[in-house]
CSV table of C-alpha atoms in Angstrom, one decimal:
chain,number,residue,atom,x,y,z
A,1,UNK,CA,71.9,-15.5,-76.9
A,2,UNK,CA,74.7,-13.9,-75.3
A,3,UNK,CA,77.1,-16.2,-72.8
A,4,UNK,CA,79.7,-14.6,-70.4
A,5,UNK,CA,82.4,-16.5,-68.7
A,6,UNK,CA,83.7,-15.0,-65.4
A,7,UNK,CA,86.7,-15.6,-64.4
A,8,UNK,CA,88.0,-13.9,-60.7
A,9,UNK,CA,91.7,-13.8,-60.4
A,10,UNK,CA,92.6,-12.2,-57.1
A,11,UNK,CA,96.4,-11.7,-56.2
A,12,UNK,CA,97.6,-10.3,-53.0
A,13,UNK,CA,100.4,-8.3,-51.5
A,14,UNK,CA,100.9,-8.0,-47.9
A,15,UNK,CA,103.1,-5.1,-46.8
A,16,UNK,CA,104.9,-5.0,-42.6
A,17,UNK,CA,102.3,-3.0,-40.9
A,18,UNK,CA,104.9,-0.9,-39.5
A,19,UNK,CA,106.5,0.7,-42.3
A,20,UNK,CA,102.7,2.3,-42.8
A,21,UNK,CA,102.5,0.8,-46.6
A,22,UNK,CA,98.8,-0.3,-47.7
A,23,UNK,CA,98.0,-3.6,-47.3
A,24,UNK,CA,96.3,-4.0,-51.5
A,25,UNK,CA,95.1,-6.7,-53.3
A,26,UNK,CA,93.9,-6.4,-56.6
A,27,UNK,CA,91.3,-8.1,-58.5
A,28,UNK,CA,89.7,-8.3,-62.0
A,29,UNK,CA,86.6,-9.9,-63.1
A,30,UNK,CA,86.7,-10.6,-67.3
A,31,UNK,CA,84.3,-11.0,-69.5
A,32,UNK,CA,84.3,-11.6,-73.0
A,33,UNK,CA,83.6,-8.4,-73.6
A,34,UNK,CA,85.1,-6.0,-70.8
A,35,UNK,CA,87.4,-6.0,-68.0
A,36,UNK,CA,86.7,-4.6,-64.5
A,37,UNK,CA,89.9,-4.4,-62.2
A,38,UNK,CA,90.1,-2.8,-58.7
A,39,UNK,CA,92.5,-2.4,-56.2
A,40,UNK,CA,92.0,-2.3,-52.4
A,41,UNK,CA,93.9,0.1,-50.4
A,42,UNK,CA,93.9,0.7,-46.8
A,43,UNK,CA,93.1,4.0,-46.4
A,44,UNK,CA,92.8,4.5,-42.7
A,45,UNK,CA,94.9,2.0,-41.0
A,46,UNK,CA,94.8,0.4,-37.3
A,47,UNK,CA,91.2,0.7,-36.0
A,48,UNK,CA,89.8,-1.5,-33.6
A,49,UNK,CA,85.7,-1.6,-34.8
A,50,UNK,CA,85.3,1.3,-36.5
A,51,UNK,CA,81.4,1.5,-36.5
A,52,UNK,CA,80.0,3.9,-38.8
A,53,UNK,CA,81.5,6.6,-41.4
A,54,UNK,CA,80.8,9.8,-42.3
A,55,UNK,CA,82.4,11.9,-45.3
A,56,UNK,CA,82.8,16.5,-44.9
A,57,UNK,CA,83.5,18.3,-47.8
A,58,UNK,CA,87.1,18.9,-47.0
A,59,UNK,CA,87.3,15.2,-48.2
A,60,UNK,CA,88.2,14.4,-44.7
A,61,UNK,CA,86.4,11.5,-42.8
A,62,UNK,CA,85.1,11.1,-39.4
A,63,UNK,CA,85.1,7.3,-38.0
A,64,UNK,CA,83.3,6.0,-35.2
A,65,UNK,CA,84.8,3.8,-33.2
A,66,UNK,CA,82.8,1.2,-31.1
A,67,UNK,CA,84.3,1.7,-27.6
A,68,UNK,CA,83.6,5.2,-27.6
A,69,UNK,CA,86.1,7.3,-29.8
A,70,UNK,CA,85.1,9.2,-32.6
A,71,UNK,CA,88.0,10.2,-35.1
A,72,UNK,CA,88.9,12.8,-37.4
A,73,UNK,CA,90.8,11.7,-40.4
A,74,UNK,CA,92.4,14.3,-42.6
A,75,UNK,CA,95.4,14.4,-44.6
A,76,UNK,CA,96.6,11.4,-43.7
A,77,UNK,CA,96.0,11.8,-39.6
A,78,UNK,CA,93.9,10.9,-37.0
A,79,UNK,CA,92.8,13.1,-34.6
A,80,UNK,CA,90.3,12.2,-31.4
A,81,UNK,CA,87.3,14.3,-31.5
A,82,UNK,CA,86.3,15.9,-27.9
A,83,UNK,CA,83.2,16.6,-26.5
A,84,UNK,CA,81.3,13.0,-26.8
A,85,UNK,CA,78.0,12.4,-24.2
A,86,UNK,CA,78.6,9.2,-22.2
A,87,UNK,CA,78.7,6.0,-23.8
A,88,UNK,CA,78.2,2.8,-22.5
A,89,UNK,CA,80.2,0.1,-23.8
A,90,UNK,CA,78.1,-2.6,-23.6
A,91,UNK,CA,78.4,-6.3,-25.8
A,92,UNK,CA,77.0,-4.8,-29.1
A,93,UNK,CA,76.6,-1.3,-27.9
A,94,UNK,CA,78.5,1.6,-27.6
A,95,UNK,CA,79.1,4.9,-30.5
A,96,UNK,CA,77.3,3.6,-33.4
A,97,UNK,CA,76.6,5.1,-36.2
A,98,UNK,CA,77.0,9.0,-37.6
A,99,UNK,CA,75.4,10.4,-40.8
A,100,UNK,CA,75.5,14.1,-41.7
A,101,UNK,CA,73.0,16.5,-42.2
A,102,UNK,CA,71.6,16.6,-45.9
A,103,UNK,CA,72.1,20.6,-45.5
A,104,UNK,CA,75.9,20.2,-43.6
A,105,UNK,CA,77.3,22.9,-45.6
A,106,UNK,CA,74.4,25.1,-44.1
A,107,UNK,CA,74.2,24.1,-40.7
A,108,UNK,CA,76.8,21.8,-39.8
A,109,UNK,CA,74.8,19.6,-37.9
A,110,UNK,CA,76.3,15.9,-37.3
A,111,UNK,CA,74.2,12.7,-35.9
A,112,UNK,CA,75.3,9.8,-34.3
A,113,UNK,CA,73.5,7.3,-32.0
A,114,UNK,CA,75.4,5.1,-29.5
A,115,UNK,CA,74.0,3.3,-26.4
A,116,UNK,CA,73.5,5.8,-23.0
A,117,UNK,CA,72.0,5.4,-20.1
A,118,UNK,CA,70.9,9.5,-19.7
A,119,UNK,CA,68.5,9.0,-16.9
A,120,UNK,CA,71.8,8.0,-14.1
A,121,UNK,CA,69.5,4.7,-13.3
A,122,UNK,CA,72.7,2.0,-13.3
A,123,UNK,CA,70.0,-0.3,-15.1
A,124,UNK,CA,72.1,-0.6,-18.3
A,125,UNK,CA,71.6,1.2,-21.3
A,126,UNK,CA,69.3,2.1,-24.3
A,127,UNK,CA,69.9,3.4,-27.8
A,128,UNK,CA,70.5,7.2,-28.4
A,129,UNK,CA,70.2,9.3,-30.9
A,130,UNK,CA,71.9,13.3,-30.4
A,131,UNK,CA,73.2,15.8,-32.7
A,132,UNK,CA,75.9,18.1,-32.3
A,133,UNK,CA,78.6,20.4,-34.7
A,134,UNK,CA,81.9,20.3,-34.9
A,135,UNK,CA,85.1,23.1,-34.0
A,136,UNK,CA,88.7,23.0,-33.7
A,137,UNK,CA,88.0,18.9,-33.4
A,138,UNK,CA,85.6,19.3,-30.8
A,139,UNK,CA,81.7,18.5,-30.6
A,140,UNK,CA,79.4,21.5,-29.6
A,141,UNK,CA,75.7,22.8,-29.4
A,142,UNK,CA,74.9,18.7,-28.2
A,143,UNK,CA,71.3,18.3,-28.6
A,144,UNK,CA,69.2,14.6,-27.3
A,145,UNK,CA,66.9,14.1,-29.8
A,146,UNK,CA,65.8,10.5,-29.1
A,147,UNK,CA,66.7,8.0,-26.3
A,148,UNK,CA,65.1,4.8,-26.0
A,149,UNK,CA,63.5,3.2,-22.7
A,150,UNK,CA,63.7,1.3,-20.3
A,151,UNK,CA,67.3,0.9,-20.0
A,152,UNK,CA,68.6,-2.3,-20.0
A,153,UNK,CA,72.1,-4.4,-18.7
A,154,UNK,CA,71.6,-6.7,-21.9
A,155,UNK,CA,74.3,-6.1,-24.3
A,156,UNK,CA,72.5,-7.4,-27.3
A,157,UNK,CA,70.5,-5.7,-30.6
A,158,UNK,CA,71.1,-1.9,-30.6
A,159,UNK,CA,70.8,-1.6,-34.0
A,160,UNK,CA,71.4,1.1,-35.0
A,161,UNK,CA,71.7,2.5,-38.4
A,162,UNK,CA,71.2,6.0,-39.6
A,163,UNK,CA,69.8,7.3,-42.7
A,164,UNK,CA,67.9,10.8,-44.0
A,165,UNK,CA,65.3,10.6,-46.9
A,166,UNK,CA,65.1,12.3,-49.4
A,167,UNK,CA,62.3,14.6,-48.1
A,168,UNK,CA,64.5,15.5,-44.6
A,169,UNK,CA,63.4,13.0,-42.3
A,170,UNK,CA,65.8,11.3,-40.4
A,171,UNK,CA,65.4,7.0,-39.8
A,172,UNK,CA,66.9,5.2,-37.2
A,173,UNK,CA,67.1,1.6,-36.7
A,174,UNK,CA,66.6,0.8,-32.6
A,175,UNK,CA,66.9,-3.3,-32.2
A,176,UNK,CA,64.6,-5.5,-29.5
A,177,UNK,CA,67.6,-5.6,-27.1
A,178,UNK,CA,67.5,-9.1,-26.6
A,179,UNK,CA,63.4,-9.3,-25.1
A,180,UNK,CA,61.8,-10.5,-28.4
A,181,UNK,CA,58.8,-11.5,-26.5
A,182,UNK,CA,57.8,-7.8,-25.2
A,183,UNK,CA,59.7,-5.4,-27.6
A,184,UNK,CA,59.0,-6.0,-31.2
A,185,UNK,CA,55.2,-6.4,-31.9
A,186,UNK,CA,54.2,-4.0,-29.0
A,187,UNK,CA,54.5,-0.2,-30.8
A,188,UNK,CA,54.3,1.3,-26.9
A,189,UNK,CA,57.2,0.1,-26.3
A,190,UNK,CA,60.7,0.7,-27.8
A,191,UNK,CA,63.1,-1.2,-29.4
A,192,UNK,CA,63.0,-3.7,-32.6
A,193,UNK,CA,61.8,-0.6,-35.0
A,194,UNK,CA,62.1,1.8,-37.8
A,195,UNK,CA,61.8,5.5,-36.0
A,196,UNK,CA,61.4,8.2,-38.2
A,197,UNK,CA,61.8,11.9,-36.7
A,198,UNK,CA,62.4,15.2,-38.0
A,199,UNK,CA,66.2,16.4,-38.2
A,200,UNK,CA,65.6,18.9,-34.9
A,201,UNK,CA,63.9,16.3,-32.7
A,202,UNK,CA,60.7,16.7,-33.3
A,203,UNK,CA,58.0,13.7,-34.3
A,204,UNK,CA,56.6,14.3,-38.0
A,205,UNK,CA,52.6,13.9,-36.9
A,206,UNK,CA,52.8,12.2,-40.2
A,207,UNK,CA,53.9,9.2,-38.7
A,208,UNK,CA,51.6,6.1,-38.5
A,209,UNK,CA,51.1,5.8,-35.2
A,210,UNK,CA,51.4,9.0,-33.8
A,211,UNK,CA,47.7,9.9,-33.2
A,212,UNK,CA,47.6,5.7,-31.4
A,213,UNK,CA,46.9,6.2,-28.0
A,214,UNK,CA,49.9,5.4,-25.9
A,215,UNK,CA,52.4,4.3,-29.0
A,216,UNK,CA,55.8,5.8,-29.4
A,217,UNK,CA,54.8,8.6,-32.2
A,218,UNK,CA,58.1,8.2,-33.6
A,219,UNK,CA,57.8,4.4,-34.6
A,220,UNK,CA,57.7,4.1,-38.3
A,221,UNK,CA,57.7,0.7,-38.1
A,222,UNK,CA,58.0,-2.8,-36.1
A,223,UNK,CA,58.9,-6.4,-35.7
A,224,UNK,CA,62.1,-5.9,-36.6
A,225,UNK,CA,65.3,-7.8,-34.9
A,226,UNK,CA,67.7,-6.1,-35.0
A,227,UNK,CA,69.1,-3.2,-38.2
A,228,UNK,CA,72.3,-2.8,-38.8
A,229,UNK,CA,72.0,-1.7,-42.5
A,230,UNK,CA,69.8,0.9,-43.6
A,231,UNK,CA,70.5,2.9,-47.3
A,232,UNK,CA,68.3,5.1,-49.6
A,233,UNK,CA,67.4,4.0,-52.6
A,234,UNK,CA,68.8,6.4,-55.3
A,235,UNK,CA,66.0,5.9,-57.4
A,236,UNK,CA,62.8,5.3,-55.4
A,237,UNK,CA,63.7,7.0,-52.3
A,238,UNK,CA,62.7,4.5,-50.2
A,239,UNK,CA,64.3,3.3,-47.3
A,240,UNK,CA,65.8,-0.3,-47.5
A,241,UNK,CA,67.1,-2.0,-44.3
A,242,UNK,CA,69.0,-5.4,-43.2
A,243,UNK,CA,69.2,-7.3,-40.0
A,244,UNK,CA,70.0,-10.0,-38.1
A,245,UNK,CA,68.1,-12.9,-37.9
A,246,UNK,CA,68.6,-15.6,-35.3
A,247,UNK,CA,70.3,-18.7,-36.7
A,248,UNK,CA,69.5,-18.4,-39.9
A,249,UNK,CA,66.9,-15.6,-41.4
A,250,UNK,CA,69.0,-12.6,-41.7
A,251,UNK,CA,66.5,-10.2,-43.9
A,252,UNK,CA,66.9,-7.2,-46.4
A,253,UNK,CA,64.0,-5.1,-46.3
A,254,UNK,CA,62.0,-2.1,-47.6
A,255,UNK,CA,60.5,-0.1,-45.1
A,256,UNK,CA,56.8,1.1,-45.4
A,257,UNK,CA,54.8,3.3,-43.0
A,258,UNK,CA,53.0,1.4,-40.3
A,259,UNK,CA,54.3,-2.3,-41.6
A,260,UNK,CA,54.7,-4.9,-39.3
A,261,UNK,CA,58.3,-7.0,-40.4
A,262,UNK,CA,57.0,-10.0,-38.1
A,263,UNK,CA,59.7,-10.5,-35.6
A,264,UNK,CA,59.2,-13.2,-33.8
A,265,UNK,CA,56.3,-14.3,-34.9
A,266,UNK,CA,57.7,-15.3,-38.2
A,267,UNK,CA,61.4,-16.1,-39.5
A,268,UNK,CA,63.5,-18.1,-41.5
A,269,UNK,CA,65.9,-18.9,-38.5
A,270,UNK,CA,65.6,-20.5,-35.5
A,271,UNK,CA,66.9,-20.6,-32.2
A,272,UNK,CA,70.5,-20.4,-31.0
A,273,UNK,CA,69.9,-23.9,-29.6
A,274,UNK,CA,68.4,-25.4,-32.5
A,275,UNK,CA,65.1,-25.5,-31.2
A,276,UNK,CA,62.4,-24.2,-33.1
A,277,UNK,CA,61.6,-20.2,-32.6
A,278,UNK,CA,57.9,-20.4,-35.0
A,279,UNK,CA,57.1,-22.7,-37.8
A,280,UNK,CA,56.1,-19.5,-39.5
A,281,UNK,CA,57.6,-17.4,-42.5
A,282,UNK,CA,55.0,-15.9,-43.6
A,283,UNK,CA,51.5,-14.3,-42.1
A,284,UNK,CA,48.7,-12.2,-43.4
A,285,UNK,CA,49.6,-8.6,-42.2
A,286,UNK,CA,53.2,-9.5,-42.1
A,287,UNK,CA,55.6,-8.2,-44.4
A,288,UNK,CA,57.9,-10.4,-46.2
A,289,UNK,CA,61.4,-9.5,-46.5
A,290,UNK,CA,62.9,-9.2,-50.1
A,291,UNK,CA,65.9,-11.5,-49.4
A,292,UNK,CA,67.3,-13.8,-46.6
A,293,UNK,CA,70.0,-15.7,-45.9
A,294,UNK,CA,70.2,-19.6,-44.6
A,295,UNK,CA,72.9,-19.9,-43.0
A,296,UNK,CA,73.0,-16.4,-41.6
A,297,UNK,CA,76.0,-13.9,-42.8
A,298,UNK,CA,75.7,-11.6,-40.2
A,299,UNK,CA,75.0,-8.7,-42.1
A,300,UNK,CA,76.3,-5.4,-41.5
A,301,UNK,CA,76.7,-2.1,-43.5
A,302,UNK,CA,75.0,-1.6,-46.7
A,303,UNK,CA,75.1,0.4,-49.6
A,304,UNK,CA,73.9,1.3,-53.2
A,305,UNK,CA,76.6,2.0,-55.9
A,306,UNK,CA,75.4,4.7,-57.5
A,307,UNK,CA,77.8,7.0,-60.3
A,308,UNK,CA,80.1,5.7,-62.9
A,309,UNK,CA,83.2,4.7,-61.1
A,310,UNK,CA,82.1,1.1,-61.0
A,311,UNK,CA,80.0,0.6,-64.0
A,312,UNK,CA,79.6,-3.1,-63.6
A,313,UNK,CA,78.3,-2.9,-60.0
A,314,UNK,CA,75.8,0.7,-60.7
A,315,UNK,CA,72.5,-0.3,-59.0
A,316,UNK,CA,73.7,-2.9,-57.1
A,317,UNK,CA,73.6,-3.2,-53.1
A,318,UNK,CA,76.5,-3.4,-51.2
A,319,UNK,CA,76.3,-5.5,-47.7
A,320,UNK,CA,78.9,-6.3,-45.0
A,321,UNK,CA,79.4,-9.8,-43.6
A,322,UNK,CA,80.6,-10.3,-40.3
A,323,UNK,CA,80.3,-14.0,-39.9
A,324,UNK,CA,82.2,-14.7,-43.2
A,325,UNK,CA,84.3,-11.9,-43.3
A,326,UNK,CA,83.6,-10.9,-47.1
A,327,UNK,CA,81.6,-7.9,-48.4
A,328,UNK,CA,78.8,-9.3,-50.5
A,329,UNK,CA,77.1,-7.7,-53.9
A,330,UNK,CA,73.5,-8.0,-54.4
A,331,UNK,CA,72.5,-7.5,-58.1
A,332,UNK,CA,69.0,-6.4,-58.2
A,333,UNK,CA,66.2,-6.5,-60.5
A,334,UNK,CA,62.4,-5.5,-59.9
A,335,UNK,CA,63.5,-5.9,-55.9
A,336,UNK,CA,64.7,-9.1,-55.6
A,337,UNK,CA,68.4,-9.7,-54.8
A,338,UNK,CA,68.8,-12.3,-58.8
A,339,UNK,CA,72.7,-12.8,-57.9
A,340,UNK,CA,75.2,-12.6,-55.4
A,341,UNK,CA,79.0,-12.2,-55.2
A,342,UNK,CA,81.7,-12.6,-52.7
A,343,UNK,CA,84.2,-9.6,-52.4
A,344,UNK,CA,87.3,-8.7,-50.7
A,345,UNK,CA,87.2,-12.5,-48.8
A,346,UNK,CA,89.5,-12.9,-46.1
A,347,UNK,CA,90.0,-9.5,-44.7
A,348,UNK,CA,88.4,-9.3,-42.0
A,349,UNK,CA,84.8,-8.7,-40.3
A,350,UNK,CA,82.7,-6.1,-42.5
A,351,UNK,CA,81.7,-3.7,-40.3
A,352,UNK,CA,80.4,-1.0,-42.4
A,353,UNK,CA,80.5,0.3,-46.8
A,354,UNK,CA,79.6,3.5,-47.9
A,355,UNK,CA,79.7,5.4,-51.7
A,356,UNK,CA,81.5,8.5,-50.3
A,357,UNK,CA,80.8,11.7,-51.8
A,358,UNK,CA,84.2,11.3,-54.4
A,359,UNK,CA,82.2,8.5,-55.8
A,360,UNK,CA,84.7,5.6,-54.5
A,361,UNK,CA,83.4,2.9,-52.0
A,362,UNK,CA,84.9,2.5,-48.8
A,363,UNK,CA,84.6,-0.3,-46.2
A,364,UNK,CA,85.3,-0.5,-42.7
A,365,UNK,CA,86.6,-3.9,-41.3
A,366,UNK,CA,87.3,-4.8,-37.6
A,367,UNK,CA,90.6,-4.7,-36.1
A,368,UNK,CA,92.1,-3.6,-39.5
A,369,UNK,CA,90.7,0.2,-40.7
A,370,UNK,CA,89.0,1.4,-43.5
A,371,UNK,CA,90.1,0.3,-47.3
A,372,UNK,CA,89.1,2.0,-50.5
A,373,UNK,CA,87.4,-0.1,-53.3
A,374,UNK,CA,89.6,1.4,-56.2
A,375,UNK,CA,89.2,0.9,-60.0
A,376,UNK,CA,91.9,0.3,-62.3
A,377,UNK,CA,91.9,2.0,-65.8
């Protein structure tokens, strides 16, 4: 029998933000057998919540920002992209998430879902989904594909997490918006689902409930709080999701056609109060998530290191913590999260990681920017 002795020795180096250096701080885990070292570099500096992140082949980057900016980072500068619908900037909502077309070098399609109100009803806002292209910095051919209902002046659970599969379709995460007693288990009603749709608009008649009388077709699935990780698993193709669970109970799960995730009815968490929500984690049609967390992270972002620039972490999943402020690793086996470890502590409020297209993982962390997970030879 083998025995490994890990040893973490973390040394930082803080530079005047002004002089436009990298904040870096290096890191290397050692085994008896190997060393693993990484430096993190701030690659795009001075963002307020960047939100989601989305790689073109130029190797340039466009960044949501929460408030309702979207940016376009290349060679070093920033530019504001124009042509954005409306967003409302509402407690967790406002420009979410953006995720490119799987055939972007064909047809240059971009998605992105923020929170809108599109029907002009000053009743608050719902989650959106639209798809546009981008020239000379600005968004064109904006198309609506999906916008939840009703509209609501509660600022909480958006979701919203975009992801394609590999066969095209394009998931969205839509949370309950705060009315966990009407949203979740009711699939005619939107909000606290999986939707799946194809990439033009259209609803797959595929999908489980789209021949239900009165169901929203594009519902893929339901009881779920509220997403704000979704990723593809490189090897299975199957969509895996995290969200937030009330105190206590955030989930990671894998998302089947037609399942029901149980929110409310069952949870590991319980109310913000400390009452009791359900004495219930578990119930026969109900599936169980994979992992959860007691006390709750907060999760946010997620990931799956794929490639060979981080042998060490290949296969493993990649989540955000907001509470905590650290970006956690999930080693995996046969589905089940076997070990957890705590990176890049201390720098802030994990919005979002990704595996860009170069191979290197990049992380986007409130009020700071976006820093680059970088191995050291």
């Amino acid at each position: 029998m083998k025995y490994f002795i890990v040893v973490l020795v973390v040394s930082a180096v803080f530079f005047n933000s002004c002089n436009k250096k990298p904040a870096e701080k290096i890191a290397e885990h050692i085994t008896n057998e190997q060393s693993f070292k990484y430096k993190v570099e701030t690659i795009v500096p001075d963002l307020e919540q960047p939100w989601g992140m989305a790689f073109l082949p130029d190797g340039s980057m466009l960044i949501t920002e929460k408030k309702g900016v979207l940016i376009h980072f290349k060679n070093g500068k920033k530019t504001i992209v124009d042509g954005l619908p409306k967003i409302e900037n509402n407690g967790q909502g406002g420009l979410l998430d953006i995720e490119l077309d799987p055939k972007y070098t064909e047809n240059g399609w971009i998605y992105f879902s923020y929170a809108a109100n599109t029907e002009n009803d000053n009743k608050g806002s719902n989650t959106a989904i639209s798809r546009a292209k981008l020239a000379n910095n600005k968004l064109v051919n904006l198309e609506l594909l999906y916008k939840a209902t009703p509209n609501t002046k509660n600022g909480a659970h958006y979701g919203s997490r975009l992801e394609f599969n590999k066969e095209g379709f394009l998931f969205f995460s839509i949370g309950d918006r705060g009315n966990n007693k009407e949203n979740p288990q009711d699939i005619t009603r939107d909000a606290g689902k999986i939707y799946r749709i194809n990439s033009n608009g259209t609803i797959p008649n595929s999908n489980p409930f789209y021949n239900v009388k009165d169901a929203k077709k594009a519902i893929f699935s339901y009881g779920n709080r509220n997403p704000q990780g979704m990723a593809l698993h490189p090897e299975t193709g199957e969509i895996w999701t995290h969200e937030h669970g009330p105190k206590g109970g955030d989930e990671i799960n894998i998302i089947k056609s037609g399942k029901n995730y149980g929110w409310p009815k069952v949870s590991y968490g319980i109310n913000y109060d400390d009452s009791i929500l359900t004495e219930k984690t578990s119930m026969p049609g109900m599936e169980n998530p994979i992992h959860y967390w007691v006390p709750s992270i907060a999760p946010s972002g997620m990931a799956f290191v794929t490639g060979n620039k981080y042998p060490e972490w290949k296969g493993n999943l990649l989540v955000g913590s907001l509470k905590f402020q650290y970006l956690n690793r999930c080693v995996l086996k046969n589905n089940k999260v076997v070990k957890e470890e705590k990176l890049l502590e201390g720098l802030g409020r994990v919005r979002n990681v990704k595996q860009a297209p170069d191979g290197f993982i990049y992380v986007a962390i409130e009020f700071k920017g976006i820093v680059r997970i970088t191995p050291i030879n």
